mmCIF file with all atom_site columns, N, CA and C and ligand atoms in Angstrom:
data_model
loop_
_atom_site.group_PDB
_atom_site.id
_atom_site.type_symbol
_atom_site.label_atom_id
_atom_site.label_alt_id
_atom_site.label_comp_id
_atom_site.label_asym_id
_atom_site.label_entity_id
_atom_site.label_seq_id
_atom_site.pdbx_PDB_ins_code
_atom_site.Cartn_x
_atom_site.Cartn_y
_atom_site.Cartn_z
_atom_site.occupancy
_atom_site.B_iso_or_equiv
_atom_site.pdbx_formal_charge
_atom_site.auth_seq_id
_atom_site.auth_comp_id
_atom_site.auth_asym_id
_atom_site.auth_atom_id
_atom_site.pdbx_PDB_model_num
ATOM   1   N  N   . MET A 1 1  ? -23.789 -19.438 0.617  1.00 0.00 ? 1  MET A N   1
ATOM   2   C  CA  . MET A 1 1  ? -22.935 -17.930 0.074  1.00 0.00 ? 1  MET A CA  1
ATOM   3   C  C   . MET A 1 1  ? -21.327 -17.895 -0.339 1.00 0.00 ? 1  MET A C   1
ATOM   4   N  N   . SER A 1 2  ? -21.088 -17.081 -1.918 1.00 0.00 ? 2  SER A N   1
ATOM   5   C  CA  . SER A 1 2  ? -19.622 -17.724 -2.456 1.00 0.00 ? 2  SER A CA  1
ATOM   6   C  C   . SER A 1 2  ? -19.388 -16.479 -2.154 1.00 0.00 ? 2  SER A C   1
ATOM   7   N  N   . LYS A 1 3  ? -20.065 -15.395 -1.960 1.00 0.00 ? 3  LYS A N   1
ATOM   8   C  CA  . LYS A 1 3  ? -19.995 -13.680 -1.921 1.00 0.00 ? 3  LYS A CA  1
ATOM   9   C  C   . LYS A 1 3  ? -18.453 -13.700 -0.634 1.00 0.00 ? 3  LYS A C   1
ATOM   10  N  N   . ARG A 1 4  ? -17.016 -12.700 -1.784 1.00 0.00 ? 4  ARG A N   1
ATOM   11  C  CA  . ARG A 1 4  ? -16.110 -12.374 -1.444 1.00 0.00 ? 4  ARG A CA  1
ATOM   12  C  C   . ARG A 1 4  ? -15.876 -11.110 -0.862 1.00 0.00 ? 4  ARG A C   1
ATOM   13  N  N   . THR A 1 5  ? -15.462 -10.689 0.409  1.00 0.00 ? 5  THR A N   1
ATOM   14  C  CA  . THR A 1 5  ? -15.365 -9.097  0.140  1.00 0.00 ? 5  THR A CA  1
ATOM   15  C  C   . THR A 1 5  ? -14.331 -9.196  -0.080 1.00 0.00 ? 5  THR A C   1
ATOM   16  N  N   . LEU A 1 6  ? -13.826 -8.170  -0.594 1.00 0.00 ? 6  LEU A N   1
ATOM   17  C  CA  . LEU A 1 6  ? -12.655 -7.437  -1.040 1.00 0.00 ? 6  LEU A CA  1
ATOM   18  C  C   . LEU A 1 6  ? -11.913 -5.950  -0.077 1.00 0.00 ? 6  LEU A C   1
ATOM   19  N  N   . ILE A 1 7  ? -11.007 -6.345  0.725  1.00 0.00 ? 7  ILE A N   1
ATOM   20  C  CA  . ILE A 1 7  ? -10.744 -5.966  2.101  1.00 0.00 ? 7  ILE A CA  1
ATOM   21  C  C   . ILE A 1 7  ? -9.029  -5.426  1.680  1.00 0.00 ? 7  ILE A C   1
ATOM   22  N  N   . PRO A 1 8  ? -9.058  -4.057  0.634  1.00 0.00 ? 8  PRO A N   1
ATOM   23  C  CA  . PRO A 1 8  ? -8.276  -3.814  0.370  1.00 0.00 ? 8  PRO A CA  1
ATOM   24  C  C   . PRO A 1 8  ? -7.163  -3.336  1.665  1.00 0.00 ? 8  PRO A C   1
ATOM   25  N  N   . PRO A 1 9  ? -5.296  -3.608  0.892  1.00 0.00 ? 9  PRO A N   1
ATOM   26  C  CA  . PRO A 1 9  ? -4.536  -2.521  2.160  1.00 0.00 ? 9  PRO A CA  1
ATOM   27  C  C   . PRO A 1 9  ? -4.711  -1.704  3.062  1.00 0.00 ? 9  PRO A C   1
ATOM   28  N  N   . ARG A 1 10 ? -4.098  -1.567  3.586  1.00 0.00 ? 10 ARG A N   1
ATOM   29  C  CA  . ARG A 1 10 ? -4.305  -0.353  4.846  1.00 0.00 ? 10 ARG A CA  1
ATOM   30  C  C   . ARG A 1 10 ? -3.226  0.742   4.344  1.00 0.00 ? 10 ARG A C   1
ATOM   31  N  N   . GLU A 1 11 ? -2.116  -0.399  4.765  1.00 0.00 ? 11 GLU A N   1
ATOM   32  C  CA  . GLU A 1 11 ? -0.111  0.165   4.429  1.00 0.00 ? 11 GLU A CA  1
ATOM   33  C  C   . GLU A 1 11 ? 0.215   -0.205  3.249  1.00 0.00 ? 11 GLU A C   1
ATOM   34  N  N   . ARG A 1 12 ? 1.005   0.228   3.735  1.00 0.00 ? 12 ARG A N   1
ATOM   35  C  CA  . ARG A 1 12 ? 2.473   -0.159  2.631  1.00 0.00 ? 12 ARG A CA  1
ATOM   36  C  C   . ARG A 1 12 ? 4.156   0.561   2.691  1.00 0.00 ? 12 ARG A C   1
ATOM   37  N  N   . GLU A 1 13 ? 4.691   -0.982  2.540  1.00 0.00 ? 13 GLU A N   1
ATOM   38  C  CA  . GLU A 1 13 ? 5.804   -0.746  3.329  1.00 0.00 ? 13 GLU A CA  1
ATOM   39  C  C   . GLU A 1 13 ? 6.823   -0.819  1.691  1.00 0.00 ? 13 GLU A C   1
ATOM   40  N  N   . CYS A 1 14 ? 7.848   -0.006  1.451  1.00 0.00 ? 14 CYS A N   1
ATOM   41  C  CA  . CYS A 1 14 ? 8.925   0.098   0.502  1.00 0.00 ? 14 CYS A CA  1
ATOM   42  C  C   . CYS A 1 14 ? 10.002  -0.787  0.536  1.00 0.00 ? 14 CYS A C   1
ATOM   43  N  N   . GLU A 1 15 ? 9.655   -1.707  0.150  1.00 0.00 ? 15 GLU A N   1
ATOM   44  C  CA  . GLU A 1 15 ? 11.036  -2.355  0.666  1.00 0.00 ? 15 GLU A CA  1
ATOM   45  C  C   . GLU A 1 15 ? 12.642  -2.211  0.311  1.00 0.00 ? 15 GLU A C   1
ATOM   46  N  N   . ARG A 1 16 ? 12.620  -0.576  -0.633 1.00 0.00 ? 16 ARG A N   1
ATOM   47  C  CA  . ARG A 1 16 ? 13.920  -0.123  -0.865 1.00 0.00 ? 16 ARG A CA  1
ATOM   48  C  C   . ARG A 1 16 ? 14.273  0.273   -0.081 1.00 0.00 ? 16 ARG A C   1
ATOM   49  N  N   . CYS A 1 17 ? 13.188  1.769   0.389  1.00 0.00 ? 17 CYS A N   1
ATOM   50  C  CA  . CYS A 1 17 ? 13.894  2.876   0.957  1.00 0.00 ? 17 CYS A CA  1
ATOM   51  C  C   . CYS A 1 17 ? 12.987  2.930   1.908  1.00 0.00 ? 17 CYS A C   1
ATOM   52  N  N   . GLY A 1 18 ? 11.656  2.282   2.626  1.00 0.00 ? 18 GLY A N   1
ATOM   53  C  CA  . GLY A 1 18 ? 11.546  2.118   4.114  1.00 0.00 ? 18 GLY A CA  1
ATOM   54  C  C   . GLY A 1 18 ? 10.417  2.436   4.185  1.00 0.00 ? 18 GLY A C   1
ATOM   55  N  N   . ARG A 1 19 ? 10.139  3.876   2.887  1.00 0.00 ? 19 ARG A N   1
ATOM   56  C  CA  . ARG A 1 19 ? 8.814   4.585   3.258  1.00 0.00 ? 19 ARG A CA  1
ATOM   57  C  C   . ARG A 1 19 ? 7.732   3.276   3.060  1.00 0.00 ? 19 ARG A C   1
ATOM   58  N  N   . ARG A 1 20 ? 6.686   4.427   4.259  1.00 0.00 ? 20 ARG A N   1
ATOM   59  C  CA  . ARG A 1 20 ? 5.671   3.489   4.272  1.00 0.00 ? 20 ARG A CA  1
ATOM   60  C  C   . ARG A 1 20 ? 4.275   4.768   4.601  1.00 0.00 ? 20 ARG A C   1
ATOM   61  N  N   . ASP A 1 21 ? 3.539   4.191   3.570  1.00 0.00 ? 21 ASP A N   1
ATOM   62  C  CA  . ASP A 1 21 ? 1.933   4.563   3.577  1.00 0.00 ? 21 ASP A CA  1
ATOM   63  C  C   . ASP A 1 21 ? 0.524   4.486   3.656  1.00 0.00 ? 21 ASP A C   1
ATOM   64  N  N   . VAL A 1 22 ? -0.003  5.211   4.419  1.00 0.00 ? 22 VAL A N   1
ATOM   65  C  CA  . VAL A 1 22 ? -1.082  4.750   5.128  1.00 0.00 ? 22 VAL A CA  1
ATOM   66  C  C   . VAL A 1 22 ? -2.684  5.507   4.008  1.00 0.00 ? 22 VAL A C   1
ATOM   67  N  N   . TRP A 1 23 ? -3.308  4.477   3.972  1.00 0.00 ? 23 TRP A N   1
ATOM   68  C  CA  . TRP A 1 23 ? -4.123  4.505   3.044  1.00 0.00 ? 23 TRP A CA  1
ATOM   69  C  C   . TRP A 1 23 ? -5.645  5.327   3.543  1.00 0.00 ? 23 TRP A C   1
ATOM   70  N  N   . ASP A 1 24 ? -5.776  6.242   2.847  1.00 0.00 ? 24 ASP A N   1
ATOM   71  C  CA  . ASP A 1 24 ? -6.698  7.732   4.125  1.00 0.00 ? 24 ASP A CA  1
ATOM   72  C  C   . ASP A 1 24 ? -8.110  7.982   3.028  1.00 0.00 ? 24 ASP A C   1
ATOM   73  N  N   . ASP A 1 25 ? -8.665  7.372   3.477  1.00 0.00 ? 25 ASP A N   1
ATOM   74  C  CA  . ASP A 1 25 ? -10.543 7.129   2.960  1.00 0.00 ? 25 ASP A CA  1
ATOM   75  C  C   . ASP A 1 25 ? -10.687 8.303   2.524  1.00 0.00 ? 25 ASP A C   1
ATOM   76  N  N   . ASP A 1 26 ? -10.924 9.247   2.893  1.00 0.00 ? 26 ASP A N   1
ATOM   77  C  CA  . ASP A 1 26 ? -10.626 10.654  1.949  1.00 0.00 ? 26 ASP A CA  1
ATOM   78  C  C   . ASP A 1 26 ? -10.064 10.926  1.357  1.00 0.00 ? 26 ASP A C   1
ATOM   79  N  N   . ALA A 1 27 ? -8.895  11.014  0.735  1.00 0.00 ? 27 ALA A N   1
ATOM   80  C  CA  . ALA A 1 27 ? -8.330  11.069  -0.232 1.00 0.00 ? 27 ALA A CA  1
ATOM   81  C  C   . ALA A 1 27 ? -8.375  10.319  -1.009 1.00 0.00 ? 27 ALA A C   1
ATOM   82  N  N   . GLU A 1 28 ? -8.877  9.319   -0.542 1.00 0.00 ? 28 GLU A N   1
ATOM   83  C  CA  . GLU A 1 28 ? -8.762  7.714   -1.612 1.00 0.00 ? 28 GLU A CA  1
ATOM   84  C  C   . GLU A 1 28 ? -7.679  7.521   -1.743 1.00 0.00 ? 28 GLU A C   1
ATOM   85  N  N   . GLY A 1 29 ? -6.498  7.750   -1.426 1.00 0.00 ? 29 GLY A N   1
ATOM   86  C  CA  . GLY A 1 29 ? -4.929  7.364   -1.576 1.00 0.00 ? 29 GLY A CA  1
ATOM   87  C  C   . GLY A 1 29 ? -4.188  7.603   -0.621 1.00 0.00 ? 29 GLY A C   1
ATOM   88  N  N   . TRP A 1 30 ? -3.138  7.011   -1.197 1.00 0.00 ? 30 TRP A N   1
ATOM   89  C  CA  . TRP A 1 30 ? -1.666  6.961   0.087  1.00 0.00 ? 30 TRP A CA  1
ATOM   90  C  C   . TRP A 1 30 ? -1.350  8.311   0.542  1.00 0.00 ? 30 TRP A C   1
ATOM   91  N  N   . LEU A 1 31 ? -1.136  8.172   1.888  1.00 0.00 ? 31 LEU A N   1
ATOM   92  C  CA  . LEU A 1 31 ? -0.572  9.425   2.650  1.00 0.00 ? 31 LEU A CA  1
ATOM   93  C  C   . LEU A 1 31 ? 0.756   8.717   3.032  1.00 0.00 ? 31 LEU A C   1
ATOM   94  N  N   . ILE A 1 32 ? 1.904   9.533   2.983  1.00 0.00 ? 32 ILE A N   1
ATOM   95  C  CA  . ILE A 1 32 ? 3.369   9.663   3.817  1.00 0.00 ? 32 ILE A CA  1
ATOM   96  C  C   . ILE A 1 32 ? 2.944   8.728   4.947  1.00 0.00 ? 32 ILE A C   1
ATOM   97  N  N   . GLU A 1 33 ? 3.522   8.325   6.102  1.00 0.00 ? 33 GLU A N   1
ATOM   98  C  CA  . GLU A 1 33 ? 3.293   8.387   7.242  1.00 0.00 ? 33 GLU A CA  1
ATOM   99  C  C   . GLU A 1 33 ? 4.198   8.881   7.821  1.00 0.00 ? 33 GLU A C   1
ATOM   100 N  N   . GLU A 1 34 ? 3.855   9.612   8.757  1.00 0.00 ? 34 GLU A N   1
ATOM   101 C  CA  . GLU A 1 34 ? 5.118   10.701  9.544  1.00 0.00 ? 34 GLU A CA  1
ATOM   102 C  C   . GLU A 1 34 ? 5.899   10.369  10.034 1.00 0.00 ? 34 GLU A C   1
ATOM   103 N  N   . GLY A 1 35 ? 7.242   10.992  9.534  1.00 0.00 ? 35 GLY A N   1
ATOM   104 C  CA  . GLY A 1 35 ? 9.044   10.813  9.743  1.00 0.00 ? 35 GLY A CA  1
ATOM   105 C  C   . GLY A 1 35 ? 8.767   9.945   9.111  1.00 0.00 ? 35 GLY A C   1
ATOM   106 N  N   . SER A 1 36 ? 8.209   9.121   7.820  1.00 0.00 ? 36 SER A N   1
ATOM   107 C  CA  . SER A 1 36 ? 8.899   7.775   7.604  1.00 0.00 ? 36 SER A CA  1
ATOM   108 C  C   . SER A 1 36 ? 9.540   8.795   6.285  1.00 0.00 ? 36 SER A C   1
ATOM   109 N  N   . PRO A 1 37 ? 11.110  8.033   5.598  1.00 0.00 ? 37 PRO A N   1
ATOM   110 C  CA  . PRO A 1 37 ? 11.836  8.494   4.821  1.00 0.00 ? 37 PRO A CA  1
ATOM   111 C  C   . PRO A 1 37 ? 11.330  8.331   3.133  1.00 0.00 ? 37 PRO A C   1
ATOM   112 N  N   . ALA A 1 38 ? 11.665  9.479   2.642  1.00 0.00 ? 38 ALA A N   1
ATOM   113 C  CA  . ALA A 1 38 ? 11.379  9.428   1.239  1.00 0.00 ? 38 ALA A CA  1
ATOM   114 C  C   . ALA A 1 38 ? 12.104  9.920   0.188  1.00 0.00 ? 38 ALA A C   1
ATOM   115 N  N   . ASP A 1 39 ? 12.634  8.877   -0.012 1.00 0.00 ? 39 ASP A N   1
ATOM   116 C  CA  . ASP A 1 39 ? 13.343  8.821   -1.397 1.00 0.00 ? 39 ASP A CA  1
ATOM   117 C  C   . ASP A 1 39 ? 12.650  9.227   -2.946 1.00 0.00 ? 39 ASP A C   1
ATOM   118 N  N   . PRO A 1 40 ? 12.855  10.558  -3.231 1.00 0.00 ? 40 PRO A N   1
ATOM   119 C  CA  . PRO A 1 40 ? 12.208  11.431  -4.373 1.00 0.00 ? 40 PRO A CA  1
ATOM   120 C  C   . PRO A 1 40 ? 12.987  10.498  -5.193 1.00 0.00 ? 40 PRO A C   1
ATOM   121 N  N   . TYR A 1 41 ? 13.793  9.484   -5.617 1.00 0.00 ? 41 TYR A N   1
ATOM   122 C  CA  . TYR A 1 41 ? 14.398  9.145   -6.826 1.00 0.00 ? 41 TYR A CA  1
ATOM   123 C  C   . TYR A 1 41 ? 14.101  7.389   -6.475 1.00 0.00 ? 41 TYR A C   1
ATOM   124 N  N   . CYS A 1 42 ? 13.318  6.693   -5.572 1.00 0.00 ? 42 CYS A N   1
ATOM   125 C  CA  . CYS A 1 42 ? 13.262  5.567   -5.532 1.00 0.00 ? 42 CYS A CA  1
ATOM   126 C  C   . CYS A 1 42 ? 12.045  5.560   -6.270 1.00 0.00 ? 42 CYS A C   1
ATOM   127 N  N   . ILE A 1 43 ? 12.038  4.140   -7.406 1.00 0.00 ? 43 ILE A N   1
ATOM   128 C  CA  . ILE A 1 43 ? 10.985  3.713   -7.850 1.00 0.00 ? 43 ILE A CA  1
ATOM   129 C  C   . ILE A 1 43 ? 10.600  2.845   -7.090 1.00 0.00 ? 43 ILE A C   1
ATOM   130 N  N   . HIS A 1 44 ? 9.427   2.802   -6.070 1.00 0.00 ? 44 HIS A N   1
ATOM   131 C  CA  . HIS A 1 44 ? 9.062   2.240   -4.518 1.00 0.00 ? 44 HIS A CA  1
ATOM   132 C  C   . HIS A 1 44 ? 8.439   0.635   -4.583 1.00 0.00 ? 44 HIS A C   1
ATOM   133 N  N   . GLU A 1 45 ? 9.039   -0.535  -4.534 1.00 0.00 ? 45 GLU A N   1
ATOM   134 C  CA  . GLU A 1 45 ? 8.327   -1.331  -3.837 1.00 0.00 ? 45 GLU A CA  1
ATOM   135 C  C   . GLU A 1 45 ? 7.599   -2.193  -3.402 1.00 0.00 ? 45 GLU A C   1
ATOM   136 N  N   . TRP A 1 46 ? 6.886   -1.881  -2.900 1.00 0.00 ? 46 TRP A N   1
ATOM   137 C  CA  . TRP A 1 46 ? 6.016   -2.222  -2.254 1.00 0.00 ? 46 TRP A CA  1
ATOM   138 C  C   . TRP A 1 46 ? 5.366   -3.268  -1.720 1.00 0.00 ? 46 TRP A C   1
ATOM   139 N  N   . ASP A 1 47 ? 5.814   -3.464  -0.207 1.00 0.00 ? 47 ASP A N   1
ATOM   140 C  CA  . ASP A 1 47 ? 5.559   -5.091  0.008  1.00 0.00 ? 47 ASP A CA  1
ATOM   141 C  C   . ASP A 1 47 ? 4.655   -5.797  0.202  1.00 0.00 ? 47 ASP A C   1
ATOM   142 N  N   . ILE A 1 48 ? 3.138   -4.882  -0.356 1.00 0.00 ? 48 ILE A N   1
ATOM   143 C  CA  . ILE A 1 48 ? 2.069   -5.948  -0.610 1.00 0.00 ? 48 ILE A CA  1
ATOM   144 C  C   . ILE A 1 48 ? 1.999   -5.867  -2.404 1.00 0.00 ? 48 ILE A C   1
ATOM   145 N  N   . ASN A 1 49 ? 2.637   -5.670  -3.349 1.00 0.00 ? 49 ASN A N   1
ATOM   146 C  CA  . ASN A 1 49 ? 2.797   -6.318  -4.416 1.00 0.00 ? 49 ASN A CA  1
ATOM   147 C  C   . ASN A 1 49 ? 2.780   -7.382  -4.581 1.00 0.00 ? 49 ASN A C   1
ATOM   148 N  N   . GLY A 1 50 ? 3.686   -8.858  -3.778 1.00 0.00 ? 50 GLY A N   1
ATOM   149 C  CA  . GLY A 1 50 ? 3.181   -9.981  -3.941 1.00 0.00 ? 50 GLY A CA  1
ATOM   150 C  C   . GLY A 1 50 ? 2.526   -11.221 -3.119 1.00 0.00 ? 50 GLY A C   1
ATOM   151 N  N   . ARG A 1 51 ? 1.793   -10.086 -2.361 1.00 0.00 ? 51 ARG A N   1
ATOM   152 C  CA  . ARG A 1 51 ? 0.749   -10.995 -1.442 1.00 0.00 ? 51 ARG A CA  1
ATOM   153 C  C   . ARG A 1 51 ? -0.484  -10.657 -1.920 1.00 0.00 ? 51 ARG A C   1
ATOM   154 N  N   . TYR A 1 52 ? -0.881  -9.270  -1.709 1.00 0.00 ? 52 TYR A N   1
ATOM   155 C  CA  . TYR A 1 52 ? -2.123  -8.863  -2.855 1.00 0.00 ? 52 TYR A CA  1
ATOM   156 C  C   . TYR A 1 52 ? -2.289  -8.977  -3.444 1.00 0.00 ? 52 TYR A C   1
ATOM   157 N  N   . ASN A 1 53 ? -3.773  -9.873  -3.854 1.00 0.00 ? 53 ASN A N   1
ATOM   158 C  CA  . ASN A 1 53 ? -4.450  -10.443 -5.458 1.00 0.00 ? 53 ASN A CA  1
ATOM   159 C  C   . ASN A 1 53 ? -6.084  -10.291 -4.978 1.00 0.00 ? 53 ASN A C   1
ATOM   160 N  N   . PRO A 1 54 ? -6.904  -9.046  -5.213 1.00 0.00 ? 54 PRO A N   1
ATOM   161 C  CA  . PRO A 1 54 ? -7.881  -9.251  -5.063 1.00 0.00 ? 54 PRO A CA  1
ATOM   162 C  C   . PRO A 1 54 ? -8.635  -9.832  -5.686 1.00 0.00 ? 54 PRO A C   1
ATOM   163 N  N   . PHE A 1 55 ? -8.384  -10.959 -6.943 1.00 0.00 ? 55 PHE A N   1
ATOM   164 C  CA  . PHE A 1 55 ? -8.929  -11.494 -7.698 1.00 0.00 ? 55 PHE A CA  1
ATOM   165 C  C   . PHE A 1 55 ? -8.747  -12.924 -7.766 1.00 0.00 ? 55 PHE A C   1
ATOM   166 N  N   . ASP A 1 56 ? -7.218  -13.260 -6.395 1.00 0.00 ? 56 ASP A N   1
ATOM   167 C  CA  . ASP A 1 56 ? -7.098  -14.794 -6.085 1.00 0.00 ? 56 ASP A CA  1
ATOM   168 C  C   . ASP A 1 56 ? -8.716  -15.764 -5.980 1.00 0.00 ? 56 ASP A C   1
ATOM   169 N  N   . GLY A 1 57 ? -8.066  -16.443 -6.393 1.00 0.00 ? 57 GLY A N   1
ATOM   170 C  CA  . GLY A 1 57 ? -9.380  -17.697 -6.320 1.00 0.00 ? 57 GLY A CA  1
ATOM   171 C  C   . GLY A 1 57 ? -9.968  -18.246 -7.178 1.00 0.00 ? 57 GLY A C   1
HETATM 172 ZN ZN1 . ZN  B 2 .  ? 10.796  3.191   -1.854 1.00 0.00 ? 1  ZN  B ZN1 1
#
């Protein structure tokens, strides 16, 4: 069986401002984690960018 399961990331963190997001299945989008800093001027650099590649392989 060569079928690969795609597992999307469940959380991410900005390497610039420290904002953390968690994935919301119902909203099908990212929600800011409670108490997380959120800089509206930050061009967020999510830490999953480099590692997560659903097409790898
Ligand atoms: Zn940021």
